[in-house]
Short mmCIF file of C-alpha atoms in Angstrom, two decimals:
data_model
loop_
_atom_site.label_atom_id
_atom_site.label_comp_id
_atom_site.label_asym_id
_atom_site.label_seq_id
_atom_site.Cartn_x
_atom_site.Cartn_y
_atom_site.Cartn_z
CA UNK A 1 155.43 -38.70 37.10
CA UNK A 2 158.63 -40.29 35.81
CA UNK A 3 162.18 -42.01 37.75
CA UNK A 4 165.16 -42.10 36.31
CA UNK A 5 167.35 -44.76 38.43
CA UNK A 6 170.88 -45.43 38.62
CA UNK A 7 172.06 -45.93 35.02
CA UNK A 8 169.76 -43.83 33.73
CA UNK A 9 169.70 -40.91 36.29
CA UNK A 10 173.30 -41.07 36.04
CA UNK A 11 172.77 -40.55 31.74
CA UNK A 12 170.16 -37.25 32.69
CA UNK A 13 173.00 -35.85 34.98
CA UNK A 14 175.58 -35.80 32.03
CA UNK A 15 173.04 -34.75 29.34
CA UNK A 16 172.54 -31.63 31.43
CA UNK A 17 176.33 -30.62 32.73
CA UNK A 18 177.73 -30.91 28.66
CA UNK A 19 174.76 -28.11 28.28
CA UNK A 20 175.39 -26.37 31.26
CA UNK A 21 178.93 -26.54 30.30
CA UNK A 22 178.34 -25.27 26.56
CA UNK A 23 176.37 -22.14 28.43
CA UNK A 24 179.59 -21.96 30.55
CA UNK A 25 182.23 -21.58 27.67
CA UNK A 26 179.43 -18.89 25.82
CA UNK A 27 179.58 -16.86 28.95
CA UNK A 28 176.01 -17.37 30.54
CA UNK A 29 175.73 -18.09 34.42
CA UNK A 30 173.64 -19.96 35.68
CA UNK A 31 170.51 -18.47 37.42
CA UNK A 32 168.03 -20.33 39.93
CA UNK A 33 164.64 -19.02 39.72
CA UNK A 34 161.39 -19.91 42.61
CA UNK A 35 159.65 -22.55 41.40
CA UNK A 36 156.62 -21.27 43.44
CA UNK A 37 155.71 -17.38 41.97
CA UNK A 38 152.54 -15.37 41.99
CA UNK A 39 150.82 -16.01 39.55
CA UNK A 40 150.54 -12.85 37.86
CA UNK A 41 154.06 -12.60 36.81
CA UNK A 42 153.51 -15.71 34.66
CA UNK A 43 150.67 -13.95 33.01
CA UNK A 44 152.37 -11.51 32.16
CA UNK A 45 155.51 -13.29 31.56
CA UNK A 46 154.00 -16.12 28.97
CA UNK A 47 150.18 -14.47 28.49
CA UNK A 48 147.30 -15.41 29.68
CA UNK A 49 146.38 -18.90 26.49
CA UNK A 50 149.93 -20.70 28.13
CA UNK A 51 149.89 -19.82 31.61
CA UNK A 52 146.22 -20.62 32.09
CA UNK A 53 148.51 -24.19 32.01
CA UNK A 54 150.58 -23.70 34.88
CA UNK A 55 148.67 -25.74 38.26
CA UNK A 56 147.42 -22.71 40.32
CA UNK A 57 147.01 -22.26 44.22
CA UNK A 58 146.01 -19.46 46.47
CA UNK A 59 148.70 -18.34 49.02
CA UNK A 60 147.52 -18.12 52.74
CA UNK A 61 146.14 -14.22 51.80
CA UNK A 62 143.87 -15.27 48.93
CA UNK A 63 146.77 -14.63 46.06
CA UNK A 64 147.01 -16.75 43.66
CA UNK A 65 150.32 -18.57 42.50
CA UNK A 66 151.46 -21.13 40.41
CA UNK A 67 154.15 -23.56 40.35
CA UNK A 68 156.11 -22.40 37.58
CA UNK A 69 155.04 -22.77 34.17
CA UNK A 70 158.09 -21.49 32.81
CA UNK A 71 161.10 -19.79 33.94
CA UNK A 72 161.98 -17.09 30.85
CA UNK A 73 159.13 -14.72 32.53
CA UNK A 74 160.74 -15.07 35.71
CA UNK A 75 164.35 -14.44 33.93
CA UNK A 76 162.52 -11.13 32.55
CA UNK A 77 161.17 -9.73 36.13
CA UNK A 78 165.04 -9.87 37.19
CA UNK A 79 166.49 -8.88 34.71
CA UNK A 80 164.18 -5.59 34.43
CA UNK A 81 164.29 -5.50 38.43
CA UNK A 82 166.54 -6.16 40.04
CA UNK A 83 169.89 -6.41 37.51
CA UNK A 84 168.02 -3.05 36.15
CA UNK A 85 171.70 -1.56 36.24
CA UNK A 86 173.72 -4.38 35.15
CA UNK A 87 175.92 -4.18 31.59
CA UNK A 88 174.24 -4.83 29.08
CA UNK A 89 174.08 -7.76 26.97
CA UNK A 90 172.47 -10.63 29.88
CA UNK A 91 173.63 -13.82 29.22
CA UNK A 92 171.66 -16.78 31.47
CA UNK A 93 171.67 -19.61 31.92
CA UNK A 94 170.00 -22.42 33.48
CA UNK A 95 168.58 -26.36 34.31
CA UNK A 96 165.24 -26.26 35.69
CA UNK A 97 161.79 -27.79 35.89
CA UNK A 98 159.30 -26.59 34.87
CA UNK A 99 155.59 -27.47 35.36
CA UNK A 100 151.84 -27.79 32.76
CA UNK A 101 149.06 -29.57 32.62
CA UNK A 102 148.82 -31.39 29.84
CA UNK A 103 145.21 -32.85 28.13
CA UNK A 104 146.35 -37.40 28.32
CA UNK A 105 147.69 -38.55 25.75
CA UNK A 106 149.42 -35.81 23.60
CA UNK A 107 153.15 -36.21 23.04
CA UNK A 108 154.66 -32.97 23.87
CA UNK A 109 155.48 -32.62 27.00
CA UNK A 110 155.06 -34.25 30.50
CA UNK A 111 153.05 -31.92 33.52
CA UNK A 112 156.94 -31.74 34.53
CA UNK A 113 159.91 -31.50 32.41
CA UNK A 114 163.34 -29.99 33.10
CA UNK A 115 164.21 -27.45 30.62
CA UNK A 116 167.79 -26.29 29.96
CA UNK A 117 167.61 -22.93 28.79
CA UNK A 118 169.42 -19.13 28.15
CA UNK A 119 168.09 -15.91 27.46
CA UNK A 120 170.14 -13.68 25.52
CA UNK A 121 169.27 -9.65 27.54
CA UNK A 122 169.65 -6.97 26.05
CA UNK A 123 171.56 -7.77 23.11
CA UNK A 124 169.36 -7.51 19.33
CA UNK A 125 170.36 -8.34 15.66
CA UNK A 126 172.19 -10.86 14.05
CA UNK A 127 175.19 -11.78 15.63
CA UNK A 128 172.94 -12.26 19.21
CA UNK A 129 169.64 -13.93 16.63
CA UNK A 130 173.06 -16.02 15.26
CA UNK A 131 174.59 -17.03 18.48
CA UNK A 132 171.79 -18.52 20.26
CA UNK A 133 171.66 -20.95 16.78
CA UNK A 134 175.24 -21.60 17.67
CA UNK A 135 174.82 -22.74 21.95
CA UNK A 136 171.75 -24.97 20.17
CA UNK A 137 174.39 -26.72 17.69
CA UNK A 138 177.08 -27.07 20.06
CA UNK A 139 174.72 -28.61 22.57
CA UNK A 140 173.62 -31.23 20.14
CA UNK A 141 176.33 -31.32 18.91
CA UNK A 142 178.21 -31.54 22.62
CA UNK A 143 175.33 -35.11 22.55
CA UNK A 144 177.11 -36.86 19.66
CA UNK A 145 173.78 -36.24 17.75
CA UNK A 146 175.53 -33.97 15.82
CA UNK A 147 173.90 -35.85 12.21
CA UNK A 148 170.37 -36.31 13.45
CA UNK A 149 169.45 -33.19 14.67
CA UNK A 150 167.08 -29.91 12.79
CA UNK A 151 166.79 -26.85 13.79
CA UNK A 152 163.81 -24.91 12.10
CA UNK A 153 163.85 -21.14 12.09
CA UNK A 154 161.70 -18.67 10.96
CA UNK A 155 160.94 -15.52 11.37
CA UNK A 156 157.36 -13.99 12.81
CA UNK A 157 156.84 -10.65 11.50
CA UNK A 158 156.77 -12.53 7.90
CA UNK A 159 154.05 -13.89 9.39
CA UNK A 160 152.51 -11.02 11.09
CA UNK A 161 153.36 -8.41 7.80
CA UNK A 162 151.02 -11.02 5.71
CA UNK A 163 148.39 -11.03 9.30
CA UNK A 164 148.44 -6.72 8.51
CA UNK A 165 148.13 -6.93 4.70
CA UNK A 166 144.73 -8.82 4.27
CA UNK A 167 143.57 -6.93 7.40
CA UNK A 168 142.12 -9.23 9.88
CA UNK A 169 140.88 -8.91 13.00
CA UNK A 170 141.52 -10.97 16.59
CA UNK A 171 139.52 -14.08 15.70
CA UNK A 172 140.37 -14.30 11.44
CA UNK A 173 144.25 -13.83 12.43
CA UNK A 174 143.99 -16.75 15.20
CA UNK A 175 142.08 -19.22 12.22
CA UNK A 176 144.73 -17.41 10.01
CA UNK A 177 147.95 -18.56 11.94
CA UNK A 178 146.67 -21.62 12.87
CA UNK A 179 145.81 -23.13 8.82
CA UNK A 180 149.42 -22.38 7.74
CA UNK A 181 150.77 -23.78 11.29
CA UNK A 182 148.92 -26.59 10.71
CA UNK A 183 149.60 -26.27 7.11
CA UNK A 184 145.70 -26.47 5.66
CA UNK A 185 146.29 -25.83 2.47
CA UNK A 186 142.86 -26.67 1.22
CA UNK A 187 140.95 -24.89 4.29
CA UNK A 188 143.52 -21.74 3.82
CA UNK A 189 142.61 -21.29 0.21
CA UNK A 190 138.81 -21.07 1.21
CA UNK A 191 139.16 -19.49 3.91
CA UNK A 192 141.12 -16.28 2.14
CA UNK A 193 138.77 -16.60 -0.60
CA UNK A 194 139.60 -13.45 -3.03
CA UNK A 195 143.42 -14.08 -2.98
CA UNK A 196 143.64 -17.76 -1.52
CA UNK A 197 146.39 -19.12 -3.94
CA UNK A 198 148.97 -17.25 -3.64
CA UNK A 199 149.03 -17.13 0.29
CA UNK A 200 147.98 -21.48 0.18
CA UNK A 201 151.31 -21.77 -0.73
CA UNK A 202 152.30 -20.47 2.36
CA UNK A 203 152.01 -23.61 4.21
CA UNK A 204 154.97 -25.12 1.36
CA UNK A 205 157.47 -22.79 2.43
CA UNK A 206 159.94 -25.25 4.15
CA UNK A 207 163.83 -25.83 2.71
CA UNK A 208 166.81 -24.20 2.22
CA UNK A 209 167.86 -20.67 0.83
CA UNK A 210 165.38 -21.00 -2.19
CA UNK A 211 162.20 -20.65 0.42
CA UNK A 212 162.93 -16.94 0.16
CA UNK A 213 163.03 -16.36 -3.07
CA UNK A 214 160.10 -18.64 -3.78
CA UNK A 215 158.22 -15.98 -0.78
CA UNK A 216 159.08 -12.94 -2.57
CA UNK A 217 157.54 -13.78 -5.58
CA UNK A 218 154.22 -14.55 -2.85
CA UNK A 219 154.97 -11.99 -0.84
CA UNK A 220 155.67 -8.18 -1.15
CA UNK A 221 154.15 -6.20 2.52
CA UNK A 222 157.73 -4.60 3.91
CA UNK A 223 157.32 -6.07 7.37
CA UNK A 224 156.95 -9.49 5.71
CA UNK A 225 160.24 -8.26 3.18
CA UNK A 226 162.32 -6.70 5.82
CA UNK A 227 161.66 -10.48 7.99
CA UNK A 228 163.15 -12.04 4.56
CA UNK A 229 165.89 -10.12 4.42
CA UNK A 230 166.88 -10.44 8.27
CA UNK A 231 166.03 -14.62 7.56
CA UNK A 232 168.26 -14.88 4.41
CA UNK A 233 171.44 -12.48 6.18
CA UNK A 234 170.84 -15.69 9.02
CA UNK A 235 171.19 -18.03 6.83
CA UNK A 236 174.14 -16.42 5.42
CA UNK A 237 175.86 -17.32 8.43
CA UNK A 238 174.40 -20.09 8.54
CA UNK A 239 175.94 -21.35 5.72
CA UNK A 240 179.58 -19.51 6.53
CA UNK A 241 179.81 -22.19 9.24
CA UNK A 242 179.08 -25.21 6.87
CA UNK A 243 176.08 -25.84 9.45
CA UNK A 244 173.26 -25.51 6.70
CA UNK A 245 172.54 -29.38 6.69
CA UNK A 246 171.45 -28.89 9.81
CA UNK A 247 168.81 -26.05 9.51
CA UNK A 248 165.92 -25.62 7.82
CA UNK A 249 163.75 -22.30 7.19
CA UNK A 250 160.31 -22.22 7.87
CA UNK A 251 158.28 -19.96 7.04
CA UNK A 252 154.84 -22.42 7.92
CA UNK A 253 156.07 -22.32 11.34
CA UNK A 254 153.49 -20.05 13.61
CA UNK A 255 154.00 -20.12 16.90
CA UNK A 256 151.12 -19.36 18.67
CA UNK A 257 152.83 -17.95 21.29
CA UNK A 258 152.15 -14.75 21.44
CA UNK A 259 155.48 -12.95 22.61
CA UNK A 260 157.66 -14.25 20.19
CA UNK A 261 158.85 -11.15 17.74
CA UNK A 262 160.91 -11.32 15.51
CA UNK A 263 163.20 -15.17 14.79
CA UNK A 264 161.77 -18.16 15.78
CA UNK A 265 163.47 -22.22 16.21
CA UNK A 266 162.32 -25.75 16.99
CA UNK A 267 164.60 -28.37 17.64
CA UNK A 268 163.90 -31.39 15.94
CA UNK A 269 165.96 -34.91 16.87
CA UNK A 270 165.77 -38.06 15.00
CA UNK A 271 164.56 -40.27 16.92
CA UNK A 272 162.20 -38.56 18.92
CA UNK A 273 158.21 -37.58 17.33
CA UNK A 274 157.87 -33.89 18.49
CA UNK A 275 160.39 -30.87 19.19
CA UNK A 276 162.80 -31.36 21.90
CA UNK A 277 163.45 -27.74 21.83
CA UNK A 278 162.27 -24.28 21.12
CA UNK A 279 162.62 -20.75 21.12
CA UNK A 280 162.58 -16.93 19.36
CA UNK A 281 163.57 -13.38 20.33
CA UNK A 282 161.26 -11.85 22.74
CA UNK A 283 161.93 -7.95 22.69
CA UNK A 284 158.07 -7.19 24.52
CA UNK A 285 158.78 -9.40 27.02
CA UNK A 286 161.23 -7.43 29.56
CA UNK A 287 158.86 -4.93 28.80
CA UNK A 288 155.83 -6.12 30.37
CA UNK A 289 158.11 -5.89 33.29
CA UNK A 290 159.40 -1.79 32.96
CA UNK A 291 161.91 -2.06 30.93
CA UNK A 292 161.46 -2.51 27.21
CA UNK A 293 164.80 -4.05 25.72
CA UNK A 294 165.82 -6.57 22.78
CA UNK A 295 166.50 -10.63 24.31
CA UNK A 296 166.21 -14.03 22.63
CA UNK A 297 166.88 -17.46 23.88
CA UNK A 298 165.70 -21.20 23.93
CA UNK A 299 164.88 -24.01 26.16
CA UNK A 300 166.21 -27.68 25.35
CA UNK A 301 163.47 -30.38 26.78
CA UNK A 302 165.96 -33.07 28.87
CA UNK A 303 164.11 -35.80 29.20
CA UNK A 304 162.96 -35.97 25.61
CA UNK A 305 166.60 -35.16 25.27
CA UNK A 306 167.47 -38.30 27.65
CA UNK A 307 165.03 -40.30 25.77
CA UNK A 308 166.72 -39.83 22.71
CA UNK A 309 170.49 -40.35 23.63
CA UNK A 310 169.46 -43.51 25.71
CA UNK A 311 167.94 -45.29 23.23
CA UNK A 312 171.22 -44.81 20.78
CA UNK A 313 172.76 -46.02 23.53
CA UNK A 314 170.83 -49.10 23.41
CA UNK A 315 170.91 -49.84 20.20
CA UNK A 316 174.89 -49.34 19.79
CA UNK B 1 161.26 -45.97 5.68
CA UNK B 2 157.80 -44.00 6.08
CA UNK B 3 154.79 -45.48 8.70
CA UNK B 4 151.39 -44.55 7.50
CA UNK B 5 148.17 -45.12 9.76
CA UNK B 6 145.04 -45.92 8.53
CA UNK B 7 141.79 -46.05 10.29
CA UNK B 8 140.30 -48.75 10.28
CA UNK B 9 136.30 -49.61 9.01
CA UNK B 10 134.91 -46.31 6.90
CA UNK B 11 137.60 -44.59 5.33
CA UNK B 12 140.14 -47.82 5.23
CA UNK B 13 139.40 -49.05 1.33
CA UNK B 14 138.67 -45.79 0.35
CA UNK B 15 142.61 -44.82 1.60
CA UNK B 16 144.03 -47.81 0.36
CA UNK B 17 142.22 -47.22 -3.47
CA UNK B 18 143.55 -43.48 -3.30
CA UNK B 19 147.11 -44.49 -2.38
CA UNK B 20 147.34 -47.46 -4.99
CA UNK B 21 146.04 -44.64 -7.43
CA UNK B 22 149.21 -43.28 -6.46
CA UNK B 23 151.33 -45.70 -7.04
CA UNK B 24 151.56 -47.20 -3.50
CA UNK B 25 150.20 -51.04 -3.59
CA UNK B 26 149.09 -52.89 -1.39
CA UNK B 27 149.21 -57.54 -1.72
CA UNK B 28 145.54 -57.46 -1.24
CA UNK B 29 146.21 -60.73 0.94
CA UNK B 30 147.31 -59.10 3.50
CA UNK B 31 145.06 -56.47 3.47
CA UNK B 32 142.54 -58.93 4.00
CA UNK B 33 144.53 -61.24 6.06
CA UNK B 34 143.81 -59.93 10.37
CA UNK B 35 148.20 -58.72 9.57
CA UNK B 36 147.69 -54.72 11.68
CA UNK B 37 150.65 -53.48 10.22
CA UNK B 38 152.57 -54.47 6.66
CA UNK B 39 154.62 -53.05 4.17
CA UNK B 40 153.75 -52.03 0.48
CA UNK B 41 155.13 -53.25 -2.68
CA UNK B 42 158.44 -50.98 -3.27
CA UNK B 43 159.24 -51.47 0.69
CA UNK B 44 159.37 -47.79 1.10
CA UNK B 45 155.89 -47.77 3.22
CA UNK B 46 154.69 -49.18 6.78
CA UNK B 47 151.29 -49.29 6.99
CA UNK B 48 149.34 -49.89 10.25
CA UNK B 49 145.95 -50.01 10.77
CA UNK B 50 144.59 -48.87 13.78
CA UNK B 51 141.07 -47.64 15.41
CA UNK B 52 140.26 -43.78 13.65
CA UNK B 53 140.88 -42.03 17.31
CA UNK B 54 144.01 -43.71 18.41
CA UNK B 55 145.54 -41.85 14.42
CA UNK B 56 146.12 -39.19 16.15
CA UNK B 57 147.27 -40.51 18.94
CA UNK B 58 150.28 -42.58 16.79
CA UNK B 59 151.16 -39.99 14.84
CA UNK B 60 151.26 -37.35 17.29
CA UNK B 61 154.27 -39.39 19.16
CA UNK B 62 155.54 -40.41 16.07
CA UNK B 63 155.46 -44.10 15.91
CA UNK B 64 153.79 -43.17 12.46
CA UNK B 65 154.80 -40.50 10.93
CA UNK B 66 151.73 -39.99 8.41
CA UNK B 67 148.22 -40.87 8.89
CA UNK B 68 145.19 -40.85 6.89
CA UNK B 69 141.81 -40.62 8.96
CA UNK B 70 138.43 -38.55 9.08
CA UNK B 71 138.41 -34.16 9.71
CA UNK B 72 135.40 -35.30 13.04
CA UNK B 73 138.39 -37.57 14.40
CA UNK B 74 140.93 -35.04 14.06
CA UNK B 75 138.98 -32.51 15.50
CA UNK B 76 137.59 -34.49 18.68
CA UNK B 77 141.76 -35.40 19.15
CA UNK B 78 142.78 -31.98 19.70
CA UNK B 79 146.38 -33.80 18.69
CA UNK B 80 148.87 -31.18 17.57
CA UNK B 81 149.65 -32.15 14.09
CA UNK B 82 150.12 -31.40 10.35
CA UNK B 83 147.28 -31.91 7.89
CA UNK B 84 148.55 -30.75 4.30
CA UNK B 85 145.96 -32.94 2.05
CA UNK B 86 142.19 -33.28 2.17
CA UNK B 87 141.58 -36.44 0.93
CA UNK B 88 138.15 -35.97 0.09
CA UNK B 89 137.37 -39.16 0.98
CA UNK B 90 134.16 -40.78 3.05
CA UNK B 91 133.00 -37.39 2.44
CA UNK B 92 129.70 -37.19 5.49
CA UNK B 93 128.60 -34.10 7.15
CA UNK B 94 128.51 -34.03 11.50
CA UNK B 95 125.15 -32.37 12.43
CA UNK B 96 122.34 -31.89 15.14
CA UNK B 97 119.40 -33.81 14.64
CA UNK B 98 116.50 -34.35 16.67
CA UNK B 99 112.61 -36.71 16.94
CA UNK B 100 111.01 -33.11 17.04
CA UNK B 101 112.63 -30.48 15.26
CA UNK B 102 111.13 -27.87 17.18
CA UNK B 103 113.07 -28.97 20.50
CA UNK B 104 115.53 -26.52 19.76
CA UNK B 105 112.83 -23.49 19.87
CA UNK B 106 110.51 -23.90 22.13
CA UNK B 107 113.18 -25.33 24.75
CA UNK B 108 113.39 -24.23 28.02
CA UNK B 109 115.32 -24.58 30.74
CA UNK B 110 118.91 -27.36 29.54
CA UNK B 111 119.00 -29.65 26.45
CA UNK B 112 120.50 -32.80 27.22
CA UNK B 113 122.74 -33.93 23.51
CA UNK B 114 123.54 -37.18 23.69
CA UNK B 115 126.94 -37.54 21.21
CA UNK B 116 129.89 -39.48 20.05
CA UNK B 117 131.89 -36.41 19.85
CA UNK B 118 131.44 -34.22 23.03
CA UNK B 119 134.02 -31.59 21.86
CA UNK B 120 132.73 -30.84 18.94
CA UNK B 121 129.40 -30.86 20.69
CA UNK B 122 130.79 -28.67 23.41
CA UNK B 123 131.75 -26.35 21.02
CA UNK B 124 129.29 -26.30 18.60
CA UNK B 125 126.71 -25.01 21.31
CA UNK B 126 129.39 -22.97 23.75
CA UNK B 127 129.56 -20.77 20.56
CA UNK B 128 125.96 -20.68 20.23
CA UNK B 129 125.13 -19.74 24.12
CA UNK B 130 122.96 -22.59 24.84
CA UNK B 131 123.80 -24.81 28.05
CA UNK B 132 123.45 -28.06 27.03
CA UNK B 133 124.46 -31.58 28.78
CA UNK B 134 126.51 -33.64 26.91
CA UNK B 135 126.16 -37.05 27.44
CA UNK B 136 128.54 -38.81 26.17
CA UNK B 137 128.09 -42.43 24.20
CA UNK B 138 130.11 -44.79 22.28
CA UNK B 139 128.19 -45.64 19.36
CA UNK B 140 124.18 -46.22 18.29
CA UNK B 141 123.75 -42.37 19.12
CA UNK B 142 121.05 -42.42 17.26
CA UNK B 143 118.50 -44.49 20.06
CA UNK B 144 119.67 -42.01 22.53
CA UNK B 145 116.51 -39.80 21.98
CA UNK B 146 113.70 -42.49 20.69
CA UNK B 147 114.28 -43.78 24.11
CA UNK B 148 114.08 -40.40 26.08
CA UNK B 149 118.21 -40.49 26.63
CA UNK B 150 118.36 -36.83 25.15
CA UNK B 151 117.06 -34.04 23.35
CA UNK B 152 119.15 -34.11 20.40
CA UNK B 153 122.33 -35.84 19.21
CA UNK B 154 125.29 -34.69 16.82
CA UNK B 155 126.38 -37.18 14.98
CA UNK B 156 127.99 -37.55 11.12
CA UNK B 157 125.91 -38.70 8.72
CA UNK B 158 126.38 -39.91 4.77
CA UNK B 159 123.05 -40.37 3.92
CA UNK B 160 120.58 -39.78 6.10
CA UNK B 161 118.89 -43.13 5.99
CA UNK B 162 120.45 -44.17 9.76
CA UNK B 163 118.08 -41.31 11.17
CA UNK B 164 114.92 -40.84 9.24
CA UNK B 165 115.33 -44.57 10.27
CA UNK B 166 115.28 -43.92 14.10
CA UNK B 167 112.70 -40.21 13.39
CA UNK B 168 115.20 -37.93 13.41
CA UNK B 169 115.77 -34.60 11.48
CA UNK B 170 118.52 -32.51 10.66
CA UNK B 171 117.89 -30.17 12.71
CA UNK B 172 122.00 -28.19 11.58
CA UNK B 173 124.81 -29.03 10.09
CA UNK B 174 128.59 -27.99 12.33
CA UNK B 175 130.72 -28.69 9.82
CA UNK B 176 131.80 -31.25 6.91
CA UNK B 177 134.48 -34.42 7.09
CA UNK B 178 136.55 -35.74 4.74
CA UNK B 179 140.03 -38.04 5.27
CA UNK B 180 143.19 -35.55 5.78
CA UNK B 181 146.62 -37.03 5.66
CA UNK B 182 147.80 -36.15 9.08
CA UNK B 183 151.49 -35.21 9.58
CA UNK B 184 153.61 -35.91 12.63
CA UNK B 185 156.10 -32.34 12.89
CA UNK B 186 159.56 -34.00 13.23
CA UNK B 187 158.87 -36.11 10.47
CA UNK B 188 157.73 -33.21 8.23
CA UNK B 189 160.75 -31.39 8.84
CA UNK B 190 163.72 -34.75 9.43
CA UNK B 191 162.40 -36.79 6.56
CA UNK B 192 161.02 -34.40 4.33
CA UNK B 193 162.36 -35.83 1.15
CA UNK B 194 159.97 -38.98 1.95
CA UNK B 195 156.87 -36.53 3.42
CA UNK B 196 157.27 -34.67 0.94
CA UNK B 197 157.32 -37.72 -1.99
CA UNK B 198 153.98 -39.19 -0.55
CA UNK B 199 152.21 -35.53 -0.19
CA UNK B 200 152.94 -34.90 -3.86
CA UNK B 201 152.64 -38.70 -4.99
CA UNK B 202 149.07 -38.02 -3.29
CA UNK B 203 148.25 -34.78 -4.82
CA UNK B 204 148.77 -35.93 -8.26
CA UNK B 205 146.08 -38.58 -7.44
CA UNK B 206 143.19 -36.33 -6.36
CA UNK B 207 144.24 -33.43 -8.85
CA UNK B 208 144.50 -36.99 -11.77
CA UNK B 209 142.82 -39.27 -10.80
CA UNK B 210 138.53 -39.90 -11.21
CA UNK B 211 136.90 -40.64 -7.95
CA UNK B 212 136.91 -44.02 -6.56
#
């Protein structure tokens, strides 16, 4: 429960306007979605584990409603239904509060936080991935954070390939994912017993281009190699834009959201103790609403950004 | 500079001697004083000393970049942290103990479990489908069965002496706990080099050094 008053509110508004004007300059149209919708929508969009963190209540006819825990689910449904006949790709952006239940004193999200986000729907491949990465970089530069941010990228297919190679059942796959995501090398080695040693190095694949070479030395299944190929292509583009100092490859970043299907990204800024944004490719999402097509996007946490930018301004 | 939160108490001495083997030394006089924040001799690291349960909180919020804390505390806190190293220090077990070892098999209805580790206990009995009533205590858990507050306890055991002296026996081992290095997710990326230096120094101290 956070109030913004006077100068703080102005700063927050300035940051929101900066992000929205960058989105607009890339031809992203603003979309405003309902704050309250049927819970089913979010369960279909985010998967039950994430959607359950939403605040739920019942409608007068007993149907389950929720305060939106994300905007992406609503945008995906709109794209697949109301806007099914519009020419692709669709470009949408928003600045909207989302609501999630949070255990006390956890760092990352408050109960309510405002997402600055964009979705690029109906466009697959490297160029679409690169477009959203460039957008994120441009917004952070617009906020004078150009030398203070780091965007980590990964491709979840790299992990999926390894998990398939190991032939893990669902609970084991989840444990494997968690051990990599929290970089528990020793535990991972114990968990995998036979081929533990090679795979435990998966937790240490963080850095620039050389990470891809190191990963190729460890993993040779087709699916993971295809993921590495596409990451390498993306990295080449990032280098061509001169952004390699602000980006990092992190093959150990395996988000719990089951809907990412390719690129995944996290955004960090000096002065913020947790990530200030995240995103990725979720080609499976719009299919849940009846029209399967590629989609990619990200969100920035406006409240976290306001705090960082405000603290920097106070220091200067 | 990297800030490291150290769990006060059991963990502290082992953690500091491991850090010393990794070449990170603290002024002994300062450590023995009651100061809660100090720098190492190189000035590269700042140390803060906090209660074990607060280590994950400081690190998750990024106030401390890294921390040293037991796995028992991490399991209980559910904080979102990176855990790159098992430091192997302050080794102990988390166990289920009872005054009457047959209580688990003979019990009908609901067992009462006294513990400082309510999350771990709930997860353990939940996974076995055993209905239990968890009673959260903040210390001297061994007393609970003797005084009739609970049938079982879930607690940390190093030597087992406290259990024996209170007439309790271990009926089940839940997991083992050792000191862990924890790292904030943002620091892991934004201070990547400094964090990697610390992790590598500790790793080679673990591989090369003799136990403290």
